[in-house]
Coordinates of C-alpha atoms in Angstrom, one line a residue:
Chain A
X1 CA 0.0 0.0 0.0
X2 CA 2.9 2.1 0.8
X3 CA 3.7 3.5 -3.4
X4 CA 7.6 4.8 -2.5
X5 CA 8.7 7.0 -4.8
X6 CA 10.7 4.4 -6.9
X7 CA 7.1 2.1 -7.2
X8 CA 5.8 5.3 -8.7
X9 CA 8.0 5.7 -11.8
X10 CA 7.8 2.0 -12.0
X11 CA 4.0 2.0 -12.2
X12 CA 3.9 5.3 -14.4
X13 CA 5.7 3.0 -17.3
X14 CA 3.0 0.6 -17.0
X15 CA -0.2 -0.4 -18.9
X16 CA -2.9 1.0 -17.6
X17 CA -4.4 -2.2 -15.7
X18 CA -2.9 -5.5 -14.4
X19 CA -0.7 -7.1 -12.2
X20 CA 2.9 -5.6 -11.8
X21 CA 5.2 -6.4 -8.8
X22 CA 2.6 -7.9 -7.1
X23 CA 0.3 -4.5 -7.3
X24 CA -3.0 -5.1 -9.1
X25 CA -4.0 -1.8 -10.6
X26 CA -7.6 -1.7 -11.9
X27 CA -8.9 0.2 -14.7
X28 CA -12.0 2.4 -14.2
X29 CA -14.7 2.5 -15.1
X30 CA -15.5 -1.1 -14.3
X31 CA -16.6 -4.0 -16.7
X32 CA -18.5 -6.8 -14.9
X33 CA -15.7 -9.4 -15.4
X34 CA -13.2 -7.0 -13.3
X35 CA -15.6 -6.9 -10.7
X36 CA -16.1 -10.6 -10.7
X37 CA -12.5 -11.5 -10.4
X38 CA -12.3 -8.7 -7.2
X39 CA -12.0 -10.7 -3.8
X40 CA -12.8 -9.2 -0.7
X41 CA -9.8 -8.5 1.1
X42 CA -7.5 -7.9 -2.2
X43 CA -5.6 -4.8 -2.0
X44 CA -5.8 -3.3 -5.4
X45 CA -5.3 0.7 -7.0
X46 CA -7.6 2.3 -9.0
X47 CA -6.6 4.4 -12.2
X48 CA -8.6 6.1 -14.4
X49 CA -12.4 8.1 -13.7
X50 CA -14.5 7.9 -10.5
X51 CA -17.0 10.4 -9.6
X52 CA -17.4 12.3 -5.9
X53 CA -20.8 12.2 -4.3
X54 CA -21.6 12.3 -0.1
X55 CA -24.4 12.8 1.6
X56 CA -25.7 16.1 -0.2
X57 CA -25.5 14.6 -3.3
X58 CA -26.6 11.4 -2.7
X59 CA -30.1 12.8 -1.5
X60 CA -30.4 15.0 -4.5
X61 CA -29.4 12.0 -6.5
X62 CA -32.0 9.6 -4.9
X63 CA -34.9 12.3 -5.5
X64 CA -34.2 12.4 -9.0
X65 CA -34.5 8.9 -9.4
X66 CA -37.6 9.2 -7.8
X67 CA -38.8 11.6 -10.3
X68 CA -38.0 9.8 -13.4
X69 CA -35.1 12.4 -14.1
X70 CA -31.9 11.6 -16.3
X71 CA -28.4 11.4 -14.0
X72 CA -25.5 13.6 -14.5
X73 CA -23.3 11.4 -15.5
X74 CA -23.7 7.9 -17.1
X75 CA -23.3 5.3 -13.9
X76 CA -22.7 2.3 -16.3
X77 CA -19.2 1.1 -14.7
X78 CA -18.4 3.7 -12.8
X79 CA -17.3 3.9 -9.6
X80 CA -18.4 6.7 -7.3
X81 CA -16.1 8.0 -4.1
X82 CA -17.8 8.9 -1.1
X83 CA -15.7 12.0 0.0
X84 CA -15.8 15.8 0.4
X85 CA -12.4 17.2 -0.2
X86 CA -10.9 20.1 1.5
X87 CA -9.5 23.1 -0.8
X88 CA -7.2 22.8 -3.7
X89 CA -4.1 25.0 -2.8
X90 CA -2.8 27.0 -5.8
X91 CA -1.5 24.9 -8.5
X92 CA -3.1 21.6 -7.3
X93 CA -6.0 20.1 -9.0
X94 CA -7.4 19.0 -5.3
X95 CA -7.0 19.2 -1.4
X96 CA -6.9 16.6 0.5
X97 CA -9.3 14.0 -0.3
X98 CA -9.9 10.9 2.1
X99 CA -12.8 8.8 2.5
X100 CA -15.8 9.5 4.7
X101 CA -17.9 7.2 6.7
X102 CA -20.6 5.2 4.1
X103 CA -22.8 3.9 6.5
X104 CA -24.9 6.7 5.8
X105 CA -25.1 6.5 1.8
X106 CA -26.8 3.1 3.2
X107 CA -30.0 4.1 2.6
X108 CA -29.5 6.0 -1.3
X109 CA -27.3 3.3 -2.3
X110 CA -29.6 0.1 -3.2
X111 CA -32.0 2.8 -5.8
X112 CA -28.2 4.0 -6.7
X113 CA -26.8 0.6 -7.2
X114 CA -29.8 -0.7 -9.1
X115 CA -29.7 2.4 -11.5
X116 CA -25.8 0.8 -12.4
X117 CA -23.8 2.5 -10.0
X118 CA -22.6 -0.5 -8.1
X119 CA -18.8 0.4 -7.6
X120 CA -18.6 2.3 -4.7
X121 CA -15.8 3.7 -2.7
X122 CA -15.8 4.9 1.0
X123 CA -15.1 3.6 4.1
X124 CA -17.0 1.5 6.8
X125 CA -19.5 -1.4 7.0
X126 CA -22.2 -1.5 4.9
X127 CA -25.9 -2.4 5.6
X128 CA -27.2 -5.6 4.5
X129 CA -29.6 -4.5 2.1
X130 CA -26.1 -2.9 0.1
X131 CA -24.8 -6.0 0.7
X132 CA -27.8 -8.0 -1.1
X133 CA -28.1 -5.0 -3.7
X134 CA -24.2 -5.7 -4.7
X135 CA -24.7 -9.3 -5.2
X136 CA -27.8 -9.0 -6.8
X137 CA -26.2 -6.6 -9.5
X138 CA -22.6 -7.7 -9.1
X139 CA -21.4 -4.6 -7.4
X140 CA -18.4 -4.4 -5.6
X141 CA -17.7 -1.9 -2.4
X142 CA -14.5 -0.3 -2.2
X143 CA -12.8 0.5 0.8
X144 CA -10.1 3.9 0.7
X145 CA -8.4 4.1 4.5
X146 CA -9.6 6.8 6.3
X147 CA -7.5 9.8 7.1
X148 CA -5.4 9.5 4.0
X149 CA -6.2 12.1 2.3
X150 CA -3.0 13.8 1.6
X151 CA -1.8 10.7 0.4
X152 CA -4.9 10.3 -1.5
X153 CA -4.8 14.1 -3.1
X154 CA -1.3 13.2 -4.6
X155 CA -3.5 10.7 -6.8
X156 CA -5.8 12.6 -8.2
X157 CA -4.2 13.9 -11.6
X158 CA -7.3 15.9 -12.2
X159 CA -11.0 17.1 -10.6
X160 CA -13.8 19.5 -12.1
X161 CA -17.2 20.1 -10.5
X162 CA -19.6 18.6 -12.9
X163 CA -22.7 18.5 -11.0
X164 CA -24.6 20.4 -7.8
X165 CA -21.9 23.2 -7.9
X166 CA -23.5 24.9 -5.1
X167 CA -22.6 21.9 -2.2
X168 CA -19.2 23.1 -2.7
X169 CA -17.2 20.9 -0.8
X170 CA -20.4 18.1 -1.7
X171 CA -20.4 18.9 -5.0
X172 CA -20.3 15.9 -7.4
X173 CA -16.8 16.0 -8.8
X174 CA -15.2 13.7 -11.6
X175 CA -11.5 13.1 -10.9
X176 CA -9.2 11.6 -13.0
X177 CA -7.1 9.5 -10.4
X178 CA -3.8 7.4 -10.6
X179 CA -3.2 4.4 -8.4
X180 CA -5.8 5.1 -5.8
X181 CA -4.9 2.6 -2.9
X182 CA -8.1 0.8 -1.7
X183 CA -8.7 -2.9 -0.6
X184 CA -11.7 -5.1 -1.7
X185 CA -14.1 -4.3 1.3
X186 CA -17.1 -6.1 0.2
X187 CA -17.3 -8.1 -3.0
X188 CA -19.9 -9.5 -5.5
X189 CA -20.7 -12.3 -3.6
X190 CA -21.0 -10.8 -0.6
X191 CA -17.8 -11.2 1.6
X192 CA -16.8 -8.6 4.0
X193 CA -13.8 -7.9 4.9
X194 CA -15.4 -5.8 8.0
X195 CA -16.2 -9.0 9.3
X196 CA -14.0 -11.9 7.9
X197 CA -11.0 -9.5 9.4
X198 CA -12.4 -8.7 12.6
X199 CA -13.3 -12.4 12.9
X200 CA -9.4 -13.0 12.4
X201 CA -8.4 -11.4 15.1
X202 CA -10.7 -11.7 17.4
X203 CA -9.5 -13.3 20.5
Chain B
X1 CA -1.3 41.1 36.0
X2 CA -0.6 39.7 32.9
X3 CA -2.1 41.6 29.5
X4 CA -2.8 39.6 25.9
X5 CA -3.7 41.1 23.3
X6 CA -6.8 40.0 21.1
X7 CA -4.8 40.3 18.1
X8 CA -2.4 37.4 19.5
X9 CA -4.9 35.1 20.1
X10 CA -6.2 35.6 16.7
X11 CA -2.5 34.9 15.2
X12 CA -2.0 31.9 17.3
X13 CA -5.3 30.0 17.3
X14 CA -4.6 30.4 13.2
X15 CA -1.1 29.2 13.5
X16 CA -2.6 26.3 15.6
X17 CA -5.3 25.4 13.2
X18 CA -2.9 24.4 10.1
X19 CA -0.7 22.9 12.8
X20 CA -2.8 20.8 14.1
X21 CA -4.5 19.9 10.6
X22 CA -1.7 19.2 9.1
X23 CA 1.3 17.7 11.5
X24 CA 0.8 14.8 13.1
X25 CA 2.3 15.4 17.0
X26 CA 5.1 12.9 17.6
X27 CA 3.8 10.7 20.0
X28 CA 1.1 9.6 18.1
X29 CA 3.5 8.9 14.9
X30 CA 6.1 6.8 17.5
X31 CA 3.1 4.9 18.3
X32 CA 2.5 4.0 14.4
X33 CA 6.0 3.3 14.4
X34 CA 5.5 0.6 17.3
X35 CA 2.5 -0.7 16.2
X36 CA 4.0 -1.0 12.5
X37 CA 5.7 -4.0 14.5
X38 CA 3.5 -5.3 16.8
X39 CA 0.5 -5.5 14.4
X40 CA -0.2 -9.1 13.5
X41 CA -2.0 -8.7 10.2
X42 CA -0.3 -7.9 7.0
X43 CA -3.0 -5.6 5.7
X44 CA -2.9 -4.2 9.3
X45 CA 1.1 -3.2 8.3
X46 CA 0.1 -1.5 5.2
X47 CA -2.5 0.3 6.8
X48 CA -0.3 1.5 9.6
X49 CA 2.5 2.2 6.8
X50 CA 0.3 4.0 4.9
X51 CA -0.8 6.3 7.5
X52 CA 2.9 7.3 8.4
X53 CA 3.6 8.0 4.6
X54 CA 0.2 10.2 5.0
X55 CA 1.5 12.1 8.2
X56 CA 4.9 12.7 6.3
X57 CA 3.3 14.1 3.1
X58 CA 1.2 16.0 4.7
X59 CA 3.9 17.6 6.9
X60 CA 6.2 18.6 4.1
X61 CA 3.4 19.5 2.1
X62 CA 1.8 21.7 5.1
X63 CA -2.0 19.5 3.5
X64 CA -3.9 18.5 5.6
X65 CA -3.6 15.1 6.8
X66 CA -7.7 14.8 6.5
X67 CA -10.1 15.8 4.5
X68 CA -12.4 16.6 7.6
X69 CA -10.7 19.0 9.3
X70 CA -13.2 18.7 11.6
X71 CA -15.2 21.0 13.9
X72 CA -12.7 23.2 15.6
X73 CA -12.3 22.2 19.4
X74 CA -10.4 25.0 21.6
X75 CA -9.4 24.5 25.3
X76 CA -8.3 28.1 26.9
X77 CA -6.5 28.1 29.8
X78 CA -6.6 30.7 31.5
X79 CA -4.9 32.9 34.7
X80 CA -7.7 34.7 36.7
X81 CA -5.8 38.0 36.4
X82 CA -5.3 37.7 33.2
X83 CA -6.2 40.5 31.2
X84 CA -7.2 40.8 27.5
X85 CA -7.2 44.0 25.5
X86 CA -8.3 44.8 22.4
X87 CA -11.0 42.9 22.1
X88 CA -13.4 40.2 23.6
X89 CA -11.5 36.9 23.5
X90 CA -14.1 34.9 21.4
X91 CA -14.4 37.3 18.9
X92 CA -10.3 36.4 18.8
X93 CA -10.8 32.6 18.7
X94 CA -13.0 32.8 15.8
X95 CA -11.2 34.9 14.1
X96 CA -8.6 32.6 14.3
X97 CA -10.1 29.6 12.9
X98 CA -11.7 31.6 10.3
X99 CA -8.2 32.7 9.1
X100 CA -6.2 29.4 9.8
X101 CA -9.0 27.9 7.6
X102 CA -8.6 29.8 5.1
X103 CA -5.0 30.2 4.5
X104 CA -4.6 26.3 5.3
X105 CA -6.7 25.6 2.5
X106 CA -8.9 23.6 5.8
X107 CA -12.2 22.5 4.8
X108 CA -14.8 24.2 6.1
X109 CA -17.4 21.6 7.6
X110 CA -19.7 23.6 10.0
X111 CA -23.6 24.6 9.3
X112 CA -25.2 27.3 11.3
X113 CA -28.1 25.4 12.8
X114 CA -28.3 21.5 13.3
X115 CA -31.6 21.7 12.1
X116 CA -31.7 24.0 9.0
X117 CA -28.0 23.3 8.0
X118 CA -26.6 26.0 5.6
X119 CA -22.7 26.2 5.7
X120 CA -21.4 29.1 7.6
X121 CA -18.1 29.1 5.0
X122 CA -15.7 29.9 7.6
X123 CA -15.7 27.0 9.9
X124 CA -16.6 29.4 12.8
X125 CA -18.0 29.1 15.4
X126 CA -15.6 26.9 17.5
X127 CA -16.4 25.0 20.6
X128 CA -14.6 27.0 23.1
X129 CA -13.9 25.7 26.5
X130 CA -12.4 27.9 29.2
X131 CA -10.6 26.8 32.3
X132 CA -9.5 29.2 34.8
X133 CA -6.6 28.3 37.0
X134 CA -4.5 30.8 39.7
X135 CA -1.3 30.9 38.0
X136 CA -0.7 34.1 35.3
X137 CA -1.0 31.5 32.1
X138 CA -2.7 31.6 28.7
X139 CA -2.4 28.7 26.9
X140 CA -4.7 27.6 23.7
X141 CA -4.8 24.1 22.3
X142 CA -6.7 23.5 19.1
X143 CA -8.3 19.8 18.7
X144 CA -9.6 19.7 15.6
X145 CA -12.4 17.1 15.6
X146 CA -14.0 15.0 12.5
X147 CA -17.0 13.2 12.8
X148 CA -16.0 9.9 11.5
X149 CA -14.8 9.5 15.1
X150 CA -16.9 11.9 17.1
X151 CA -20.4 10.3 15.8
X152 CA -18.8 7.0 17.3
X153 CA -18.6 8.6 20.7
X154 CA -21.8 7.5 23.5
X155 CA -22.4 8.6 27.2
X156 CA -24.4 6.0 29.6
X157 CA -25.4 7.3 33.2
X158 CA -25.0 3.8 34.9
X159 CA -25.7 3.2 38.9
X160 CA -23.3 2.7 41.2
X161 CA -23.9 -0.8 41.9
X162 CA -22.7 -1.2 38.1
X163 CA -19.2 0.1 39.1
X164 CA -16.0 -0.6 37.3
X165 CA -17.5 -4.1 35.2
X166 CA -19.7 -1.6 33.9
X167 CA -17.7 1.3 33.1
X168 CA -15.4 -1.1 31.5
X169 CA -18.2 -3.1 29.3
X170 CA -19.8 0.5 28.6
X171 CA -16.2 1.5 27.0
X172 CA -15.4 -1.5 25.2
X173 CA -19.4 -1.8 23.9
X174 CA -19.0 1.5 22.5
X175 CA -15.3 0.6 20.6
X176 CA -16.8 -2.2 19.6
X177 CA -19.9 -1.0 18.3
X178 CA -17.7 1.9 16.1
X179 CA -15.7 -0.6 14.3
X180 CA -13.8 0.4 11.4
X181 CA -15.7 4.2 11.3
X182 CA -14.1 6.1 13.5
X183 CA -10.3 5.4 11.6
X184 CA -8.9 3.3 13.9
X185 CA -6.4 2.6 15.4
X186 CA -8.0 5.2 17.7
X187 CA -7.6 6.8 21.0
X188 CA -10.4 6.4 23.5
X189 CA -10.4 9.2 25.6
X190 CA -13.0 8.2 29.2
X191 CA -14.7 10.1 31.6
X192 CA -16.1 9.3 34.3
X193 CA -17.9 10.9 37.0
X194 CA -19.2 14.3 37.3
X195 CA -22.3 15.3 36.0
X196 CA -23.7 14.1 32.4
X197 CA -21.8 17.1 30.8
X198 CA -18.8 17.2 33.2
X199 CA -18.6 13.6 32.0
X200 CA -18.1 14.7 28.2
X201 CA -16.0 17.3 28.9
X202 CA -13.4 15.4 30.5
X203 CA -13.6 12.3 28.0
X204 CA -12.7 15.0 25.5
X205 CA -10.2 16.0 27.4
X206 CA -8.4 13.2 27.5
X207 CA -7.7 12.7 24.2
X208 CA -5.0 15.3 24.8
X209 CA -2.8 13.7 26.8
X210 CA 0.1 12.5 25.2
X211 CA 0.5 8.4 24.7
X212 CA 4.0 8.5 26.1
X213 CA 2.5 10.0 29.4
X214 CA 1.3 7.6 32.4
X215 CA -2.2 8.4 34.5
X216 CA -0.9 10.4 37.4
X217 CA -3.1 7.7 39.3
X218 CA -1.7 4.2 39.5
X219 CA -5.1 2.9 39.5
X220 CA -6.7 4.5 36.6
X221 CA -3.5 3.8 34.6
X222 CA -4.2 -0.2 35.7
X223 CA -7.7 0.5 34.3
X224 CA -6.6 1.9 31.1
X225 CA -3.8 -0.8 30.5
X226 CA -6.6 -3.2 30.8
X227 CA -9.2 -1.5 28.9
X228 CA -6.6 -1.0 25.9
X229 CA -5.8 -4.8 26.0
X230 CA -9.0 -5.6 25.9
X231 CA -9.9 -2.9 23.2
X232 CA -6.8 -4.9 21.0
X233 CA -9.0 -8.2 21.2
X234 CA -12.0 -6.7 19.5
X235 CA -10.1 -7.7 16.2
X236 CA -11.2 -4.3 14.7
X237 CA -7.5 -3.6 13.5
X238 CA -5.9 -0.9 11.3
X239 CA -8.4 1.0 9.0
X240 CA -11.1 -2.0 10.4
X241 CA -9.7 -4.8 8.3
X242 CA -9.0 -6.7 11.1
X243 CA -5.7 -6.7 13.3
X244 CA -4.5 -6.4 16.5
X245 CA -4.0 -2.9 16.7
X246 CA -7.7 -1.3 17.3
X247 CA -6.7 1.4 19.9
X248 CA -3.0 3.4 20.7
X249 CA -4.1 4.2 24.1
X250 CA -7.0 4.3 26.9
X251 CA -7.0 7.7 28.1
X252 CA -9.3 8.2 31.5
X253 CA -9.9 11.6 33.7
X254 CA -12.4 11.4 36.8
X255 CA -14.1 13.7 39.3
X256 CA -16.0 13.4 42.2
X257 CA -19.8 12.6 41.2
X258 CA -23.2 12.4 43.3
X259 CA -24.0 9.1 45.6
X260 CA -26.6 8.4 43.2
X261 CA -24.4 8.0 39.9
X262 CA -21.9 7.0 37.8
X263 CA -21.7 8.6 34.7
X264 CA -19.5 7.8 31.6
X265 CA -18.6 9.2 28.5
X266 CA -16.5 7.4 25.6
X267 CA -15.2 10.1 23.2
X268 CA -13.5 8.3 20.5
X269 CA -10.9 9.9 18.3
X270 CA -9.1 9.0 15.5
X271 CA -5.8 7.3 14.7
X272 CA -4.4 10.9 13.9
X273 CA -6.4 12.3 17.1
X274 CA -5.1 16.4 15.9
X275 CA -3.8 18.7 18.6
X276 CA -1.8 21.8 18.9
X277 CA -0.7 24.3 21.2
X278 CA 0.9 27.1 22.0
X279 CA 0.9 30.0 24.9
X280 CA 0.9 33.9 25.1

């Protein structure tokens, strides 16, 4: 998980998706068969698009389901990251940009998932009607570690507001990221690493 | 008589903000560094090694080391004779977190009301908290605190016949019931006694002190050594993934309370747990 600086060139030279060194780097947005080969627990980066939404966004988002009204953005494979960055200092394309809790996209994300946005990134457990949702439409739940997020910032390559401009911070934001370090949280068939782990190590 | 001026406390509790934002305090990062050997589960490691590689980016990069920079906590203390000129000393504070904000490029994550929510853009108001002593100090720590941990947090008014068992099965309930959330590995900062808020306050409090420190009180520091080994059993881990290391300490602060009660408070904070202060 740790990219030193020597990985970095390393993985810059790379294709954009496979294994190398050990390091499974995932393209986005998602095709089914990626998602199916994901195991929860795998440690993998993401490269390529995934969209910002949180809580705001979400609820807005849900409503316009409700309503019959078209999405911002196409969800078909992509992958949408449950976070609310701070400010971009001059020169940088964001500011720091961690993870926040996703417990509380639990109740958005089944209508969210069945619309085709099924890869989700954030960080947490999951209720079980997500769970059931993700199996039923072979989603897959990301997890990014929380409190990261200067780490995080230094792999986003670039980020424009393209939707519900006036959240600010909960805007919906589509970055362009490189190597995003996240582990499989929960997968298509349901495994969770929330409690498969914790079972672990339990004593 | 000692004299501040407004204007100080404006600078400093700015200075403290992007401090405490962005620089992890060196206790907590030795603690990583222990852990980073202790922890049993590989994913653990790289979670703990990730975090350390966060803490260093973020301090040569002056970023701050979480999004959620949190709703700004300020503990002022205080001399009695004291005096402060030039203005009245909340008006300073905010002023303070308004400009540290700002030039710290800190996101701004407070709403006016809890009920009608509309950003107030400047991260203002803080939560102030004054304490007067006797001695001719003025001394400002800024504890920056995100929700991920603080929604985590739980107070129980228990009877005395419940005594230590069930201040200990409150505290570790409540850990266990946050999980992964609150970014472990966190420190669990306890009060216990007082009144309901008195309770709160000081299980706030003790997030501050620092991990290398001992309770003053041998028997509270026995409590706390066997909370945080019991804490380490939960199997939480790093991040949640499971792991040995849940917490980095047990922090506990007391004070005398009624014959009827026993109040406790479990304020959870993060693995990064953000501090900083400074004096005038």
């Amino acid at each position: 998980m740790n990219i030193n600086k020597k990985d970095k060139d390393r993985i810059t030279s790379s294709p954009p998706s496979g294994d190398l060194g050990g390091k499974r780097i995932l393209s986005a947005p998602f095709t089914d068969e990626t998602i199916r080969s994901l195991k929860s627990g795998d440690m993998v980066y993401i490269s390529g698009t995934v969209y910002t939404a949180r809580d705001a966004a979400h609820k807005r988002l849900y409503e316009m389901i409700q309503r019959s009204e078209p999405m911002p953005f196409d969800f078909k494979g992509q992958a949408v990251y449950y976070a609310g960055p701070a400010p971009a200092k001059p020169g940088k394309p964001i500011g720091s940009v961690g993870p926040t809790t996703s417990g509380r996209m639990d109740a958005y994300s089944p209508t969210l998932i069945a619309e085709g946005l099924k890869v989700m990134i954030g960080k947490g457990t999951r209720s079980a009607e997500v769970i059931d949702a993700l199996k039923t439409h072979t989603g897959v739940y990301f997890a990014a570690i929380g409190g990261a997020a200067a780490l995080m910032a230094n792999c986003v390559l670039s980020a424009e507001v393209i939707a519900f401009d006036e959240l600010g911070t909960e805007a919906i934001r589509k970055l362009e990221v490189k190597e995003l370090p996240v582990v499989v949280a929960v997968d298509c068939q349901g495994n969770d690493v929330y409690e498969s782990g914790r079972d672990m190590y339990k004593l | 008589m000692k004299t501040v001026k407004a204007s100080e406390i404006t600078n400093l509790v700015e200075k403290l903000c992007i401090e405490a934002c962005c620089v992890i305090t060196g206790d907590i990062e030795n603690k990583f560094k222990c852990c980073l050997e202790t922890e049993k589960s590989p994913l653990g490691k790289q979670v703990i090694g990730t975090l350390l590689e966060n803490a260093k980016i973020a301090r040569e990069e002056l970023s701050p080391m979480c999004q959620d920079t949190g709703v700004t906590v300020v503990f002022v203390k205080m001399g009695q004779n004291v005096q402060i000129e030039g203005g009245f000393i909340e008006d300073a504070i905010n002023q303070g977190v308004r400009q540290g904000y700002e030039k710290g490029y800190l996101r701004k994550s407070v709403v006016r009301s809890p009920i009608e929510r509309t950003n107030t853009g400047d991260n203002t108001p803080a939560v102030i908290h004054y304490e007067i002593v006797s001695d001719d100090v003025f001394h400002i720590t800024v504890s920056p605190k995100g929700f991920g941990s603080e929604n985590k947090s739980a107070l129980k008014m228990l009877t005395p016949s419940e005594g230590v068992e069930g201040v200990k099965k409150f505290v570790i309930d409540t850990v266990s019931a946050a999980g992964g959330n609150p970014c472990p590995p966190i420190i669990v900062g306890v009060g216990i006694g007082g009144t309901m808020e008195k309770a709160a306050y000081m299980s706030k409090k003790a997030l501050l002190r620092p991990l290398d420190e001992q309770n003053p009180d041998p028997t509270l520091a026995e409590l706390e050594a066997e909370l945080l080994t019991e804490i380490n059993k939960l199997g939480i881990g790093p991040a949640g993934f499971g792991g040995t290391t849940t917490a980095l300490a047990v922090n506990i602060l007391t004070y005398a309370t009624h014959i009827a009660g026993l109040p406790v408070s479990v304020n959870i904070g993060c693995h990064a747990t953000r501090h900083a202060e400074g004096s005038l």
